[in-house]
Coordinates of C-alpha atoms in Angstrom, one line a residue:
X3 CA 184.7 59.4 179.3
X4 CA 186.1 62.9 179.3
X5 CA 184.2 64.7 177.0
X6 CA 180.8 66.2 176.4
X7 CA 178.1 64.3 175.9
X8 CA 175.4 65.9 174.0
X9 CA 171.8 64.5 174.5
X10 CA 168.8 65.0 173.0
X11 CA 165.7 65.7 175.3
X12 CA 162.3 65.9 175.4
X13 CA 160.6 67.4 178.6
X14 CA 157.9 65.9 179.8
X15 CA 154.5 67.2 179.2
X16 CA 153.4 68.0 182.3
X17 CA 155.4 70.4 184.5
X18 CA 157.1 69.6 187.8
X19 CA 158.7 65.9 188.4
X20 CA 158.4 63.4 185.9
X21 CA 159.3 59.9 184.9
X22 CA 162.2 59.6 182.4
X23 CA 162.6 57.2 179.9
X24 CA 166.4 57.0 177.9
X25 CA 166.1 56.2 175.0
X26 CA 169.3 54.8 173.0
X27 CA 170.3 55.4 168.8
X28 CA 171.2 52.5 166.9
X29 CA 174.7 51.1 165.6
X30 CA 175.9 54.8 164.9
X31 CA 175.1 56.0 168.3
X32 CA 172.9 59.3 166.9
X33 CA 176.2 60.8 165.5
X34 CA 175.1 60.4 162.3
X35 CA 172.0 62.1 162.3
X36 CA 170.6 58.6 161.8
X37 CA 167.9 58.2 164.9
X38 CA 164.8 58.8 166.6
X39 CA 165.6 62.3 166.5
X40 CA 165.7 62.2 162.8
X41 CA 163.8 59.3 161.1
X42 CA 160.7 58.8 163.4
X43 CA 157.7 61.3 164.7
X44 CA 158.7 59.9 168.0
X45 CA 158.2 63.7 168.9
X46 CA 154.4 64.0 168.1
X47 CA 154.0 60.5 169.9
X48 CA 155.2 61.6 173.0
X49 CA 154.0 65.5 173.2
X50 CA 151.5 65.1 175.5
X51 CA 152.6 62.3 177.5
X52 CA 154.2 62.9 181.4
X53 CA 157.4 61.7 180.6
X54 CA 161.3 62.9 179.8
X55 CA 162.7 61.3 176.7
X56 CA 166.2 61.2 176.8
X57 CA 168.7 59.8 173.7
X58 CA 172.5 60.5 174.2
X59 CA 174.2 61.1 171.0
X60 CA 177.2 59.1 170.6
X61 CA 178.4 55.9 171.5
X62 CA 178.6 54.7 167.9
X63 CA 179.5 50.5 167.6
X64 CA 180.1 50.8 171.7
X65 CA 176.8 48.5 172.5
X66 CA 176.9 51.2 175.3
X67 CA 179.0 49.3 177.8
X68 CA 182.2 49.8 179.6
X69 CA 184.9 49.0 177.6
X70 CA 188.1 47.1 178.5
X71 CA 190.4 49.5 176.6
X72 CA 190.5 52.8 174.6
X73 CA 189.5 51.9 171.0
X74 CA 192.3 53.3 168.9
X75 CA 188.7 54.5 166.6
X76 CA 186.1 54.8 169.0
X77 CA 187.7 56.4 171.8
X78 CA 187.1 55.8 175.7
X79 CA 183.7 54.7 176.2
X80 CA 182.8 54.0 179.2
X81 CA 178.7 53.8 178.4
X82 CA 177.4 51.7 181.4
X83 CA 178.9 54.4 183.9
X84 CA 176.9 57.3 182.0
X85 CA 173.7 55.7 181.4
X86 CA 173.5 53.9 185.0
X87 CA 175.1 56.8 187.4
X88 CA 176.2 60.2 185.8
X89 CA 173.5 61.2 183.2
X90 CA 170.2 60.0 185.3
X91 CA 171.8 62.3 187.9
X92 CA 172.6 65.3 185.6
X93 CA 168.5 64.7 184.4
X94 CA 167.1 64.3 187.6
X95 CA 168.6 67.9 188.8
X96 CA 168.0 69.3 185.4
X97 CA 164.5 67.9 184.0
X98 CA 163.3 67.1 187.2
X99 CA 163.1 63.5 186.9
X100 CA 160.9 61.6 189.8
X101 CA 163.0 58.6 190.0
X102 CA 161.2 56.5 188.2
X103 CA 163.2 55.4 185.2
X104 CA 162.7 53.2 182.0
X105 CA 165.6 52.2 179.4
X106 CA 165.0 51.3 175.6
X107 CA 167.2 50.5 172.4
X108 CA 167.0 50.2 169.0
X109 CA 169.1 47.6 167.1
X110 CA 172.6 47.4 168.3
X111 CA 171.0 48.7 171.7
X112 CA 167.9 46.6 172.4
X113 CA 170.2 44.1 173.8
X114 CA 171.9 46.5 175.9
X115 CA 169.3 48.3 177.1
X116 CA 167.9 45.1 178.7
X117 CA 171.5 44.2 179.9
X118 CA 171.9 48.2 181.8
X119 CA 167.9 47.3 183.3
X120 CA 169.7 43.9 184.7
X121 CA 172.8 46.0 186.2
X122 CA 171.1 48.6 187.3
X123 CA 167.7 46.9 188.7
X124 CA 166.7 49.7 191.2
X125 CA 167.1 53.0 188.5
X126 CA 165.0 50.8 185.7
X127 CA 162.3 49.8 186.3
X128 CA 161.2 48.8 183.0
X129 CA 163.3 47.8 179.5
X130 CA 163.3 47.5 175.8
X131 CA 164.6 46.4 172.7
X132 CA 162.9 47.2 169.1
X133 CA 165.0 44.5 166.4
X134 CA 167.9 44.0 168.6
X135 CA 169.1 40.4 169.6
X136 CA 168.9 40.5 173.9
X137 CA 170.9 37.0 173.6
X138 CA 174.1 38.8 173.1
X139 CA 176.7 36.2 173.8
X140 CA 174.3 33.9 171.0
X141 CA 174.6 36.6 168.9
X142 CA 178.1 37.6 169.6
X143 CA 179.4 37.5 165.8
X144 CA 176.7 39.7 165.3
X145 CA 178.0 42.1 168.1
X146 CA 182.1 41.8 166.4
X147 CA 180.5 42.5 163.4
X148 CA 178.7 45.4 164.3
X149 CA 182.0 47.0 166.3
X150 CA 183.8 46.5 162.9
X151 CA 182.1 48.3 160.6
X152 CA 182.0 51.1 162.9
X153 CA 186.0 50.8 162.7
X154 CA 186.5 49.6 166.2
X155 CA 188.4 46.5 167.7
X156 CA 185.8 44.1 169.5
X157 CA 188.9 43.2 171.1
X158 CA 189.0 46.6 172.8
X159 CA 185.5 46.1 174.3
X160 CA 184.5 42.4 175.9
X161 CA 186.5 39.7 177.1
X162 CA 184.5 36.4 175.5
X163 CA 183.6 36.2 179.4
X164 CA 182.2 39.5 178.8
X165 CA 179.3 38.3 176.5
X166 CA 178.3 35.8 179.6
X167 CA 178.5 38.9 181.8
X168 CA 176.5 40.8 179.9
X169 CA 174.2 38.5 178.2
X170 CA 170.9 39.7 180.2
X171 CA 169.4 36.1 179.0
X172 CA 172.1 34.3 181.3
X173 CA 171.5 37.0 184.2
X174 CA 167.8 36.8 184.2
X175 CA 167.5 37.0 188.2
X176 CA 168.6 40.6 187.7
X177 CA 165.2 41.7 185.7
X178 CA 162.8 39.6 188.1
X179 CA 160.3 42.5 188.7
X180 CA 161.4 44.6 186.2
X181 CA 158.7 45.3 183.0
X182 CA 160.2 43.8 179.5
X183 CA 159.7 44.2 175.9
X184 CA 160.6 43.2 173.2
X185 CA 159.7 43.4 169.3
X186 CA 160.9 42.2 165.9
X187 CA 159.8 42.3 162.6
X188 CA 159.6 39.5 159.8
X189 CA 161.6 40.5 156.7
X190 CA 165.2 40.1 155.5
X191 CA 167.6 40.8 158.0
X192 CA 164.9 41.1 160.5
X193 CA 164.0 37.5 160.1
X194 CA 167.3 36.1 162.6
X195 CA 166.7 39.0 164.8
X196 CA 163.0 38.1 165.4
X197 CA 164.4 34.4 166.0
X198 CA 166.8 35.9 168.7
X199 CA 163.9 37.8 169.9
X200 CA 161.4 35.3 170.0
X201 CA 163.9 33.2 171.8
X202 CA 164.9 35.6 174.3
X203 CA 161.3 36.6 175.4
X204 CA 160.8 32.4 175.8
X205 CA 163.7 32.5 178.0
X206 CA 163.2 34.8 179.9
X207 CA 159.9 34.1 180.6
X208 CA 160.7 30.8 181.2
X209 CA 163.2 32.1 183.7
X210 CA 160.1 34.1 185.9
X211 CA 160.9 37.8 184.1
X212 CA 157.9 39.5 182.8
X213 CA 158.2 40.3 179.1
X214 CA 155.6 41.4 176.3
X215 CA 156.7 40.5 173.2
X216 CA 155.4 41.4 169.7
X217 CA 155.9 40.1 165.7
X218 CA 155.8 43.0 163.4
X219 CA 155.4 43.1 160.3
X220 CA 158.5 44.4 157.9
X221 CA 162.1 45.1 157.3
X222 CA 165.3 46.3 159.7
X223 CA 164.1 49.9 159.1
X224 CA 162.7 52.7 161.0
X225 CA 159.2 52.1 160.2
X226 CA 159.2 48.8 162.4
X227 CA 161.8 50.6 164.8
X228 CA 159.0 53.0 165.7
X229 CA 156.3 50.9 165.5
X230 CA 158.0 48.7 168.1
X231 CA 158.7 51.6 170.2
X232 CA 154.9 52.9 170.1
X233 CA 153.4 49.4 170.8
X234 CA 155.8 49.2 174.0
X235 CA 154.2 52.2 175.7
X236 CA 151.7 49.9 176.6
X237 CA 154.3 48.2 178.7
X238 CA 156.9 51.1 179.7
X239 CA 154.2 53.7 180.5
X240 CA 152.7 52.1 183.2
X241 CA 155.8 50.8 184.9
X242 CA 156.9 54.3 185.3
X243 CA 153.6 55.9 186.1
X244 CA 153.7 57.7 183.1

């Protein structure tokens, strides 16, 4: 993307090699102090687990994909290039990373973080989304709207063939093997994202992927954010061997 990246890390617990486990920011991509970082004692949950936590900070309204075009607003982003080939290398030489790899988003990134599991099947091994919609081309007002208010052109990102491409619902055969979660909660605008979610896990299940899914109680806010994110430890931790 020509630029640096700056990425929040926690090493893992243990010394020496390590499973890794990216972990993506929400609509405004960290870069507005809004994030696990910030608004969660994600931290304290993982200090003495064996694992690297990573979370790039950028990449706001870019559903951390490759884009079609430079975004007048949001730049070059080129997301599915860093996430699946240039940053798990940088980590891996840096952090000492073992290989073993989970991916896992929050809101505008749940869905994406499934959809980089089903292009990249052999660096993920297991996937996440906490109040995100994996359906994407079902939800793709949703996904315009969300590029909008972060003053980009949707235009600029996906072709409508693009939702298909990257709808990890409609590419299931891509995450057979891989470990899934995904979790919603039940109030306000959380109620058509847990019907997304609900559906997704159906279909995909239906579709021979394993997913763990789970209803949570409460708003779009950080309080279901990170409860979704501590009851899929249950999932992602022993995928990796962490």
């Amino acid at each position: 993307m020509h630029r640096t990246i700056m990425n929040n890390v926690l090493p893992a617990s243990g010394g020496g090699k390590a499973p890794v486990l990216y972990l993506l920011h929400g609509a405004g991509g960290g870069s507005d102090h809004i994030g696990w970082e910030w608004n969660t004692g994600y931290r304290e949950f993982f200090r003495n687990k064996n694992v690297t936590v990573v979370s790039p900070v950028g990449g706001a309204g870019s559903f951390y994909s490759n884009w079609r075009a430079r975004d007048p607003k949001l730049g070059l982003n080129k997301w599915q290039t860093y996430l699946t080939r240039e940053l798990p290398a940088a980590v891996n030489r840096h952090f000492g990373g073992n290989g073993r790899n989970a991916i896992a988003g929050v809101s505008m990134s749940g869905g994406p973080a499934i959809d980089l599991a089903a292009r990249a099947p052999r660096l993920y091994r297991a996937a996440a989304s906490y109040s995100g919609c994996p359906a994407q081309a079902l939800g793709f007002p949703a996904v315009m709207g969300t590029v909008i208010g972060q003053g980009g052109n949707p235009l600029n990102m996906w072709t409508p063939g693009d939702y298909v491409v990257h709808d990890p619902v409609l590419n299931a055969a891509r995450l057979r093997g891989r470990a899934i979660y995904i979790s919603a909660g039940d109030v306000g605008p959380e109620l058509p994202i847990r019907a997304c979610s609900d559906g997704s896990a159906a279909a995909l299940r239906a579709q021979g992927v394993r997913v763990t899914s789970d209803g949570l109680h409460g708003d779009h806010g950080w309080p279901v954010f990170e409860a979704g994110l501590r009851q899929s430890w249950r999932v992602i931790g022993p995928a990796i061997g962490a």
